[in-house]
PDB file of C-alpha atoms and ligand atoms in Angstrom:
ATOM      1  CA  MET A   1       6.804  27.215   6.990  1.00 50.00           C
ATOM      2  CA  SER A   2      10.609  28.007   5.994  1.00 46.00           C
ATOM      3  CA  SER A   3      12.880  25.316   6.138  1.00 47.00           C
ATOM      4  CA  ASN A   4      14.581  26.383   7.885  1.00 45.00           C
ATOM      5  CA  GLU A   5      12.304  26.413  10.806  1.00 56.00           C
ATOM      6  CA  GLU A   6      12.216  23.535  13.149  1.00 74.00           C
ATOM      7  CA  MET A   7       8.671  22.161  13.250  1.00 88.00           C
ATOM      8  CA  VAL A   8       8.049  20.431  16.775  1.00 95.00           C
ATOM      9  CA  LEU A   9       6.855  16.828  15.409  1.00 97.00           C
ATOM     10  CA  ILE A  10       6.953  15.863  19.636  1.00 97.00           C
ATOM     11  CA  LYS A  11       4.858  17.022  22.022  1.00 96.00           C
ATOM     12  CA  ASP A  12       4.493  15.769  26.384  1.00 95.00           C
ATOM     13  CA  GLY A  13       5.278  11.774  23.847  1.00 95.00           C
ATOM     14  CA  LYS A  14       2.616  12.528  21.952  1.00 97.00           C
ATOM     15  CA  ARG A  15       2.938  13.782  18.130  1.00 98.00           C
ATOM     16  CA  LEU A  16       1.259  16.132  16.393  1.00 96.00           C
ATOM     17  CA  ASP A  17      -2.017  13.897  15.882  1.00 97.00           C
ATOM     18  CA  GLY A  18      -2.077  12.663  19.539  1.00 98.00           C
ATOM     19  CA  ARG A  19      -1.145   9.062  18.439  1.00 98.00           C
ATOM     20  CA  ASP A  20       2.053   6.803  20.996  1.00 98.00           C
ATOM     21  CA  PHE A  21       4.972   6.260  19.099  1.00 98.00           C
ATOM     22  CA  ASP A  22       3.250   2.649  17.970  1.00 98.00           C
ATOM     23  CA  GLU A  23       0.083   4.407  17.238  1.00 98.00           C
ATOM     24  CA  LEU A  24      -1.046   3.430  13.414  1.00 98.00           C
ATOM     25  CA  ARG A  25      -2.832   6.173  11.776  1.00 98.00           C
ATOM     26  CA  ASP A  26      -7.140   5.386  11.627  1.00 98.00           C
ATOM     27  CA  VAL A  27      -7.113   2.201   8.664  1.00 98.00           C
ATOM     28  CA  LYS A  28     -10.541   1.754   7.007  1.00 98.00           C
ATOM     29  CA  MET A  29     -11.487  -0.873   3.807  1.00 98.00           C
ATOM     30  CA  GLU A  30     -13.615  -1.909   1.302  1.00 98.00           C
ATOM     31  CA  VAL A  31     -13.711  -4.392  -1.347  1.00 98.00           C
ATOM     32  CA  SER A  32     -15.940  -4.394  -4.586  1.00 97.00           C
ATOM     33  CA  VAL A  33     -16.204  -0.665  -4.576  1.00 98.00           C
ATOM     34  CA  LEU A  34     -16.052  -0.770  -8.508  1.00 98.00           C
ATOM     35  CA  GLU A  35     -18.343  -2.417 -10.660  1.00 97.00           C
ATOM     36  CA  ARG A  36     -16.723  -2.614 -13.874  1.00 97.00           C
ATOM     37  CA  ALA A  37     -13.405  -3.372 -11.923  1.00 98.00           C
ATOM     38  CA  VAL A  38     -12.631  -7.565 -11.689  1.00 98.00           C
ATOM     39  CA  GLY A  39     -11.501  -6.495  -8.486  1.00 98.00           C
ATOM     40  CA  SER A  40     -11.982  -3.959  -6.259  1.00 98.00           C
ATOM     41  CA  ALA A  41     -10.555  -2.149  -3.320  1.00 98.00           C
ATOM     42  CA  TYR A  42     -10.818   1.108  -1.841  1.00 98.00           C
ATOM     43  CA  MET A  43      -8.993   2.303   0.936  1.00 99.00           C
ATOM     44  CA  GLU A  44      -8.876   5.321   3.922  1.00 98.00           C
ATOM     45  CA  TRP A  45      -5.936   5.479   5.870  1.00 98.00           C
ATOM     46  CA  GLY A  46      -5.388   8.723   7.849  1.00 98.00           C
ATOM     47  CA  LYS A  47      -5.511  10.705   5.427  1.00 98.00           C
ATOM     48  CA  ASN A  48      -4.768   8.951   1.741  1.00 98.00           C
ATOM     49  CA  LYS A  49      -7.588   8.489   0.459  1.00 99.00           C
ATOM     50  CA  VAL A  50      -6.673   5.483  -2.664  1.00 99.00           C
ATOM     51  CA  MET A  51      -8.397   3.346  -4.825  1.00 98.00           C
ATOM     52  CA  ALA A  52      -7.007   0.099  -6.697  1.00 99.00           C
ATOM     53  CA  ALA A  53      -8.308  -1.958  -9.527  1.00 98.00           C
ATOM     54  CA  VAL A  54      -7.457  -5.266 -10.998  1.00 98.00           C
ATOM     55  CA  TYR A  55      -8.305  -5.941 -14.793  1.00 98.00           C
ATOM     56  CA  GLY A  56      -7.857  -9.562 -16.137  1.00 94.00           C
ATOM     57  CA  PRO A  57      -5.844 -11.538 -16.550  1.00 98.00           C
ATOM     58  CA  ARG A  58      -6.566 -11.316 -20.395  1.00 98.00           C
ATOM     59  CA  GLU A  59      -4.326 -11.763 -23.636  1.00 98.00           C
ATOM     60  CA  LEU A  60      -1.294  -9.690 -24.032  1.00 98.00           C
ATOM     61  CA  HIS A  61      -1.025  -7.789 -27.143  1.00 97.00           C
ATOM     62  CA  PRO A  62       1.826  -7.306 -28.448  1.00 96.00           C
ATOM     63  CA  LYS A  63       1.926 -11.131 -28.112  1.00 97.00           C
ATOM     64  CA  PHE A  64       5.828 -10.883 -28.763  1.00 97.00           C
ATOM     65  CA  LEU A  65       5.031  -9.698 -25.254  1.00 97.00           C
ATOM     66  CA  GLN A  66       3.876 -13.296 -24.481  1.00 98.00           C
ATOM     67  CA  ASP A  67       4.977 -15.478 -21.628  1.00 98.00           C
ATOM     68  CA  PRO A  68       3.431 -18.562 -22.518  1.00 98.00           C
ATOM     69  CA  THR A  69       5.185 -20.229 -18.597  1.00 98.00           C
ATOM     70  CA  LYS A  70       3.302 -17.274 -16.841  1.00 98.00           C
ATOM     71  CA  ALA A  71       1.130 -13.876 -16.400  1.00 98.00           C
ATOM     72  CA  LEU A  72       2.255 -10.707 -16.724  1.00 98.00           C
ATOM     73  CA  LEU A  73       2.181  -9.097 -14.010  1.00 98.00           C
ATOM     74  CA  ARG A  74       1.441  -4.786 -14.045  1.00 98.00           C
ATOM     75  CA  CYS A  75       0.759  -2.371 -11.437  1.00 98.00           C
ATOM     76  CA  THR A  76       0.405   1.364 -12.143  1.00 98.00           C
ATOM     77  CA  TYR A  77       0.446   3.778  -9.379  1.00 98.00           C
ATOM     78  CA  ASN A  78      -0.885   6.987  -9.975  1.00 98.00           C
ATOM     79  CA  LEU A  79      -0.646  10.574  -7.874  1.00 98.00           C
ATOM     80  CA  ALA A  80      -3.884  12.440  -9.260  1.00 98.00           C
ATOM     81  CA  PRO A  81      -3.218  15.231  -9.982  1.00 98.00           C
ATOM     82  CA  PHE A  82      -5.352  17.051  -6.944  1.00 98.00           C
ATOM     83  CA  SER A  83      -3.724  14.637  -4.362  1.00 98.00           C
ATOM     84  CA  VAL A  84      -1.277  17.012  -3.436  1.00 97.00           C
ATOM     85  CA  GLU A  85      -1.262  20.635  -1.664  1.00 96.00           C
ATOM     86  CA  GLU A  86       0.177  21.620  -5.004  1.00 96.00           C
ATOM     87  CA  ARG A  87      -1.169  20.793  -8.117  1.00 97.00           C
ATOM     88  CA  LYS A  88       0.973  17.986  -9.480  1.00 96.00           C
ATOM     89  CA  ARG A  89       1.551  17.500 -12.945  1.00 97.00           C
ATOM     90  CA  PRO A  90      -0.096  15.195 -14.593  1.00 97.00           C
ATOM     91  CA  GLY A  91       0.953  12.162 -15.739  1.00 95.00           C
ATOM     92  CA  PRO A  92       3.438   9.568 -14.844  1.00 95.00           C
ATOM     93  CA  ASP A  93       6.822  10.953 -12.984  1.00 97.00           C
ATOM     94  CA  ARG A  94      10.151   9.024 -11.897  1.00 98.00           C
ATOM     95  CA  ARG A  95       8.719   8.603  -8.497  1.00 98.00           C
ATOM     96  CA  SER A  96       5.354   6.928 -10.486  1.00 98.00           C
ATOM     97  CA  VAL A  97       7.581   5.109 -12.532  1.00 98.00           C
ATOM     98  CA  GLU A  98       9.304   3.283  -9.663  1.00 98.00           C
ATOM     99  CA  ILE A  99       6.523   2.745  -7.305  1.00 98.00           C
ATOM    100  CA  SER A 100       4.883   0.901  -9.729  1.00 98.00           C
ATOM    101  CA  LYS A 101       8.028  -1.520 -10.277  1.00 98.00           C
ATOM    102  CA  VAL A 102       8.693  -2.790  -6.209  1.00 98.00           C
ATOM    103  CA  THR A 103       5.227  -2.404  -5.985  1.00 98.00           C
ATOM    104  CA  THR A 104       5.031  -4.726  -8.772  1.00 98.00           C
ATOM    105  CA  GLU A 105       7.931  -6.725  -7.328  1.00 98.00           C
ATOM    106  CA  ALA A 106       6.478  -7.535  -4.014  1.00 98.00           C
ATOM    107  CA  LEU A 107       2.966  -8.694  -5.358  1.00 98.00           C
ATOM    108  CA  SER A 108       4.512 -11.293  -8.045  1.00 97.00           C
ATOM    109  CA  SER A 109       5.631 -13.516  -5.040  1.00 95.00           C
ATOM    110  CA  VAL A 110       2.556 -14.124  -3.662  1.00 98.00           C
ATOM    111  CA  VAL A 111      -0.140 -14.076  -6.716  1.00 98.00           C
ATOM    112  CA  MET A 112      -0.035 -17.232  -8.974  1.00 98.00           C
ATOM    113  CA  LEU A 113       0.693 -15.684 -12.546  1.00 98.00           C
ATOM    114  CA  GLU A 114       1.961 -19.722 -13.531  1.00 98.00           C
ATOM    115  CA  LYS A 115      -1.726 -20.791 -13.257  1.00 98.00           C
ATOM    116  CA  PHE A 116      -2.561 -18.045 -16.494  1.00 98.00           C
ATOM    117  CA  PRO A 117       0.368 -18.499 -19.310  1.00 98.00           C
ATOM    118  CA  ASN A 118      -0.122 -15.764 -22.204  1.00 98.00           C
ATOM    119  CA  THR A 119      -2.385 -13.441 -20.116  1.00 98.00           C
ATOM    120  CA  VAL A 120      -1.526  -9.474 -18.054  1.00 98.00           C
ATOM    121  CA  ILE A 121      -3.415  -8.895 -15.207  1.00 98.00           C
ATOM    122  CA  ASP A 122      -3.503  -4.981 -14.887  1.00 98.00           C
ATOM    123  CA  VAL A 123      -3.714  -3.702 -11.702  1.00 98.00           C
ATOM    124  CA  PHE A 124      -4.282  -0.106 -11.249  1.00 98.00           C
ATOM    125  CA  ILE A 125      -3.163   2.160  -7.964  1.00 98.00           C
ATOM    126  CA  GLU A 126      -4.943   5.862  -7.878  1.00 98.00           C
ATOM    127  CA  ILE A 127      -4.209   8.216  -5.195  1.00 98.00           C
ATOM    128  CA  LEU A 128      -7.189  10.673  -4.582  1.00 98.00           C
ATOM    129  CA  GLN A 129      -5.884  11.854  -1.797  1.00 98.00           C
ATOM    130  CA  ALA A 130      -2.129  11.963  -0.378  1.00 98.00           C
ATOM    131  CA  ASP A 131      -0.440  12.296   2.996  1.00 98.00           C
ATOM    132  CA  ALA A 132       2.988  10.095   3.189  1.00 98.00           C
ATOM    133  CA  GLY A 133       2.802   6.307   3.167  1.00 98.00           C
ATOM    134  CA  THR A 134       0.862   6.398  -0.118  1.00 98.00           C
ATOM    135  CA  ARG A 135       2.872   3.213  -1.274  1.00 98.00           C
ATOM    136  CA  CYS A 136       2.321   0.684   1.193  1.00 98.00           C
ATOM    137  CA  VAL A 137      -1.668   1.786   1.539  1.00 99.00           C
ATOM    138  CA  GLY A 138      -1.432   0.932  -2.782  1.00 98.00           C
ATOM    139  CA  LEU A 139       0.237  -2.340  -1.518  1.00 98.00           C
ATOM    140  CA  THR A 140      -1.947  -3.444   0.772  1.00 98.00           C
ATOM    141  CA  ALA A 141      -5.548  -2.120  -1.155  1.00 99.00           C
ATOM    142  CA  ALA A 142      -3.836  -3.811  -4.591  1.00 99.00           C
ATOM    143  CA  SER A 143      -3.009  -6.847  -2.256  1.00 98.00           C
ATOM    144  CA  LEU A 144      -7.053  -6.267  -1.342  1.00 98.00           C
ATOM    145  CA  ALA A 145      -8.157  -5.966  -5.445  1.00 98.00           C
ATOM    146  CA  LEU A 146      -6.440  -9.129  -6.760  1.00 98.00           C
ATOM    147  CA  ALA A 147      -8.153 -11.099  -3.751  1.00 98.00           C
ATOM    148  CA  ASP A 148     -11.533  -9.460  -4.360  1.00 98.00           C
ATOM    149  CA  ALA A 149     -11.170 -10.580  -8.094  1.00 98.00           C
ATOM    150  CA  GLY A 150     -10.699 -13.571  -7.009  1.00 97.00           C
ATOM    151  CA  ILE A 151      -6.884 -14.449  -8.951  1.00 98.00           C
ATOM    152  CA  PRO A 152      -5.521 -16.950  -6.569  1.00 98.00           C
ATOM    153  CA  MET A 153      -2.569 -15.698  -4.579  1.00 98.00           C
ATOM    154  CA  ARG A 154      -0.522 -18.109  -1.582  1.00 98.00           C
ATOM    155  CA  ASP A 155      -0.918 -15.047   0.975  1.00 98.00           C
ATOM    156  CA  LEU A 156      -2.379 -10.660   0.850  1.00 98.00           C
ATOM    157  CA  VAL A 157       0.882  -8.108   1.312  1.00 98.00           C
ATOM    158  CA  ALA A 158       0.457  -6.221   4.143  1.00 98.00           C
ATOM    159  CA  ALA A 159       2.024  -3.081   4.413  1.00 98.00           C
ATOM    160  CA  CYS A 160       2.871  -0.192   6.700  1.00 98.00           C
ATOM    161  CA  SER A 161       5.882   2.412   6.895  1.00 98.00           C
ATOM    162  CA  ALA A 162       8.147   3.127  10.122  1.00 98.00           C
ATOM    163  CA  GLY A 163      10.651   5.811  10.658  1.00 98.00           C
ATOM    164  CA  LYS A 164      12.519   8.369  12.509  1.00 98.00           C
ATOM    165  CA  ILE A 165      11.551  11.890  13.830  1.00 98.00           C
ATOM    166  CA  GLN A 166      12.612  14.457  16.429  1.00 97.00           C
ATOM    167  CA  GLY A 167      15.325  11.501  17.660  1.00 97.00           C
ATOM    168  CA  GLU A 168      11.942   8.460  18.345  1.00 98.00           C
ATOM    169  CA  ILE A 169      11.565   5.931  16.287  1.00 98.00           C
ATOM    170  CA  VAL A 170       7.607   5.644  14.941  1.00 98.00           C
ATOM    171  CA  VAL A 171       5.133   4.197  13.234  1.00 98.00           C
ATOM    172  CA  ASP A 172       3.295   5.338   9.778  1.00 98.00           C
ATOM    173  CA  LEU A 173       4.354   8.320   9.357  1.00 98.00           C
ATOM    174  CA  MET A 174       2.219  10.921   8.301  1.00 98.00           C
ATOM    175  CA  LYS A 175       2.937  14.477   6.046  1.00 98.00           C
ATOM    176  CA  GLU A 176       4.347  16.365   8.698  1.00 97.00           C
ATOM    177  CA  GLU A 177       6.692  14.124   9.694  1.00 98.00           C
ATOM    178  CA  ASP A 178       7.835  12.972   6.653  1.00 97.00           C
ATOM    179  CA  ASN A 179       8.528  15.786   5.209  1.00 97.00           C
ATOM    180  CA  TYR A 180      10.048  16.922   9.168  1.00 97.00           C
ATOM    181  CA  GLY A 181      11.469  13.828   9.796  1.00 97.00           C
ATOM    182  CA  GLU A 182      14.830  12.173   9.560  1.00 97.00           C
ATOM    183  CA  CYS A 183      13.593   8.714   8.080  1.00 98.00           C
ATOM    184  CA  ASP A 184      11.576   6.935   6.538  1.00 98.00           C
ATOM    185  CA  LEU A 185      11.180   3.333   6.493  1.00 98.00           C
ATOM    186  CA  PRO A 186       8.327   1.084   4.232  1.00 98.00           C
ATOM    187  CA  LEU A 187       8.288  -2.657   4.465  1.00 98.00           C
ATOM    188  CA  ALA A 188       5.750  -4.655   2.762  1.00 98.00           C
ATOM    189  CA  ILE A 189       5.824  -8.686   4.052  1.00 98.00           C
ATOM    190  CA  ILE A 190       3.855 -11.786   2.932  1.00 98.00           C
ATOM    191  CA  PRO A 191       2.550 -12.218   6.650  1.00 98.00           C
ATOM    192  CA  ARG A 192       2.524 -16.114   6.770  1.00 97.00           C
ATOM    193  CA  LYS A 193       5.725 -16.819   5.841  1.00 96.00           C
ATOM    194  CA  GLY A 194       7.086 -13.470   7.386  1.00 96.00           C
ATOM    195  CA  GLU A 195       8.685 -13.278   4.097  1.00 98.00           C
ATOM    196  CA  VAL A 196      10.162  -9.166   3.161  1.00 98.00           C
ATOM    197  CA  VAL A 197       8.851  -8.254  -0.372  1.00 98.00           C
ATOM    198  CA  LEU A 198       9.041  -4.472   0.224  1.00 98.00           C
ATOM    199  CA  LEU A 199      12.060  -2.965   2.028  1.00 98.00           C
ATOM    200  CA  GLN A 200      13.203   1.071   0.990  1.00 98.00           C
ATOM    201  CA  MET A 201      15.051   3.874   3.152  1.00 97.00           C
ATOM    202  CA  ASP A 202      15.265   7.439   2.852  1.00 96.00           C
ATOM    203  CA  GLY A 203      17.022   8.543   5.116  1.00 97.00           C
ATOM    204  CA  LYS A 204      19.319   7.544   7.764  1.00 96.00           C
ATOM    205  CA  LEU A 205      18.919   4.896  10.897  1.00 98.00           C
ATOM    206  CA  THR A 206      22.025   3.270  13.104  1.00 98.00           C
ATOM    207  CA  LYS A 207      21.639  -0.872  13.012  1.00 98.00           C
ATOM    208  CA  ASP A 208      20.202  -0.125  16.463  1.00 98.00           C
ATOM    209  CA  GLU A 209      17.243   2.521  15.228  1.00 98.00           C
ATOM    210  CA  PHE A 210      17.217   0.699  11.723  1.00 98.00           C
ATOM    211  CA  LYS A 211      16.277  -2.804  13.801  1.00 98.00           C
ATOM    212  CA  LYS A 212      13.486  -1.156  15.838  1.00 98.00           C
ATOM    213  CA  ALA A 213      11.479   0.468  12.899  1.00 98.00           C
ATOM    214  CA  TYR A 214      11.551  -2.499  11.063  1.00 98.00           C
ATOM    215  CA  GLU A 215      10.023  -4.115  14.031  1.00 98.00           C
ATOM    216  CA  LEU A 216       7.343  -1.043  14.486  1.00 98.00           C
ATOM    217  CA  ALA A 217       7.050  -1.448  10.863  1.00 98.00           C
ATOM    218  CA  PHE A 218       6.520  -5.135  10.803  1.00 98.00           C
ATOM    219  CA  LYS A 219       3.948  -5.478  13.643  1.00 98.00           C
ATOM    220  CA  GLY A 220       1.820  -2.430  11.781  1.00 98.00           C
ATOM    221  CA  ALA A 221       1.746  -4.353   8.689  1.00 98.00           C
ATOM    222  CA  MET A 222       0.334  -7.323  10.223  1.00 98.00           C
ATOM    223  CA  LYS A 223      -2.541  -5.785  12.110  1.00 98.00           C
ATOM    224  CA  VAL A 224      -3.325  -4.405   8.389  1.00 98.00           C
ATOM    225  CA  TYR A 225      -2.978  -8.401   7.674  1.00 98.00           C
ATOM    226  CA  GLU A 226      -5.654  -8.663  10.624  1.00 98.00           C
ATOM    227  CA  MET A 227      -7.612  -5.989   8.702  1.00 98.00           C
ATOM    228  CA  GLN A 228      -7.413  -7.163   4.715  1.00 98.00           C
ATOM    229  CA  LYS A 229      -8.916 -10.754   6.308  1.00 98.00           C
ATOM    230  CA  ASN A 230     -11.403  -9.099   7.844  1.00 98.00           C
ATOM    231  CA  THR A 231     -12.597  -7.201   5.858  1.00 98.00           C
ATOM    232  CA  LEU A 232     -12.152 -10.519   2.827  1.00 98.00           C
ATOM    233  CA  LEU A 233     -14.286 -12.069   5.056  1.00 97.00           C
ATOM    234  CA  GLY A 234     -17.339  -9.654   6.049  1.00 95.00           C
ATOM    235  CA  SER A 235     -17.141  -9.210   2.023  1.00 93.00           C
ATOM    236  CA  MET A 236     -17.341 -13.110   1.504  1.00 87.00           C
ATOM    237  CA  LYS A 237     -20.240 -13.093   3.983  1.00 86.00           C
ATOM    238  CA  ARG A 238     -22.179 -10.763   1.949  1.00 81.00           C
ATOM    239  CA  PHE A 239     -21.859 -12.307  -1.266  1.00 77.00           C
ATOM    240  CA  VAL A 240     -23.057 -15.828   0.843  1.00 80.00           C
ATOM    241  CA  GLY A 241     -25.972 -14.475   2.582  1.00 75.00           C
ATOM    242  CA  GLU A 242     -27.304 -12.446  -0.666  1.00 65.00           C
ATOM    243  CA  GLY A 243     -26.662 -15.892  -2.898  1.00 58.00           C
ATOM    244  CA  GLY A 244     -27.677 -18.130   0.213  1.00 50.00           C
ATOM    245  CA  ASN A 245     -31.772 -17.268   0.925  1.00 50.00           C
ATOM    246  CA  ASP A 246     -33.503 -19.468  -0.707  1.00 45.00           C
ATOM    247  CA  ASP A 247     -32.504 -22.805   1.219  1.00 47.00           C
ATOM    248  CA  GLY A 248     -31.868 -20.749   4.755  1.00 43.00           C
ATOM    249  CA  ASN A 249     -27.772 -20.914   4.798  1.00 43.00           C
TER     250      ASN A 249
HETATM  251  P1  ADP B   1       4.513   7.484  -0.480  1.00 61.40           P
HETATM  252  O1  ADP B   1       3.810   8.686  -0.199  1.00 61.40           O
HETATM  253  O2  ADP B   1       5.104   6.341  -0.020  1.00 61.40           O
HETATM  254  O3  ADP B   1       5.507   8.305   1.502  1.00 61.40           O
HETATM  255  P2  ADP B   1       6.820  10.032  -0.324  1.00 61.40           P
HETATM  256  O4  ADP B   1       7.930   9.389   0.592  1.00 61.40           O
HETATM  257  O5  ADP B   1       7.645   9.475  -1.542  1.00 61.40           O
HETATM  258  O6  ADP B   1       6.180   8.596  -1.361  1.00 61.40           O
HETATM  259  O7  ADP B   1       6.059  11.093  -0.794  1.00 61.40           O
HETATM  260  C1  ADP B   1       5.747  11.490   0.242  1.00 61.40           C
HETATM  261  C2  ADP B   1       4.649  12.256   0.401  1.00 61.40           C
HETATM  262  O8  ADP B   1       5.209  13.471  -0.395  1.00 61.40           O
HETATM  263  C3  ADP B   1       3.360  11.945  -0.463  1.00 61.40           C
HETATM  264  O9  ADP B   1       2.622  11.072   0.114  1.00 61.40           O
HETATM  265  C4  ADP B   1       2.427  12.806  -0.877  1.00 61.40           C
HETATM  266  O10 ADP B   1       1.670  13.329   0.402  1.00 61.40           O
HETATM  267  C5  ADP B   1       4.019  14.088  -1.407  1.00 61.40           C
HETATM  268  N1  ADP B   1       4.061  13.934  -2.561  1.00 61.40           N
HETATM  269  C6  ADP B   1       4.695  13.213  -3.184  1.00 61.40           C
HETATM  270  N2  ADP B   1       5.120  13.333  -4.634  1.00 61.40           N
HETATM  271  C7  ADP B   1       4.141  14.451  -4.809  1.00 61.40           C
HETATM  272  C8  ADP B   1       3.954  15.436  -5.503  1.00 61.40           C
HETATM  273  N3  ADP B   1       4.877  15.738  -7.037  1.00 61.40           N
HETATM  274  N4  ADP B   1       4.090  17.077  -5.206  1.00 61.40           N
HETATM  275  C9  ADP B   1       3.099  17.000  -3.802  1.00 61.40           C
HETATM  276  N5  ADP B   1       2.958  15.952  -2.601  1.00 61.40           N
HETATM  277  C10 ADP B   1       4.340  15.449  -3.046  1.00 61.40           C
END
């Protein structure tokens, strides 16, 4: 489709994939999916497929980068060459450097870095298939992988986006909506405190539209938080179940 052609994103009050304005795409999450990482998570969110893996804490080299008061958290977001329609040139670009930075900053506010002085905690986020909202999926998966690694955290970080398409405020934009819509607003929160750790905006909104989009993204992130907790609880139960067979626990 040429760029000046209008793309119909809403028909009879429903979105292209049949969703309501306040409806998330299907979300699936799983932890402990990689044997050699300290912690890991795999997520599918709509057509997005994302893997997150944690290594560390381990001693940081070169030594002059070490901080005797806390660990260094280092998140690396990577969009695989085969994750998008046209092959993406491998390696970091401005966009992935930016997403790595905002992800690191968002997670640094929950991980108890002060418990691991002079070390580095590496979090790798691999986008295997991309369909918009990947920074939200990556952040949500990274937070799960850190918890799976047993790294002490004050809370999880949960993320979700909202935006504007054909004049309507909707939650969780998919690729077509992101491409042809008017605005995308990714949000990440620390749910227990209700604190915002990431808020970006690509496009324009009025004050009222912003308020509505913010509220939708916030509600979406809270739903994601419930799923994260259930996933981690399920994984712990499995672990306890496996270990507790002898005494009937
Ligand atoms: P997010 O994935 O967090 O929404 P963007 O808004 O920057 O981040 O990207 C939206 C979508 O555009 C991505 O999810 C992906 O599907 C697509 N995209 C991003 N970068 C590229 C690229 N280099 N080549 C092709 N598609 C891309």
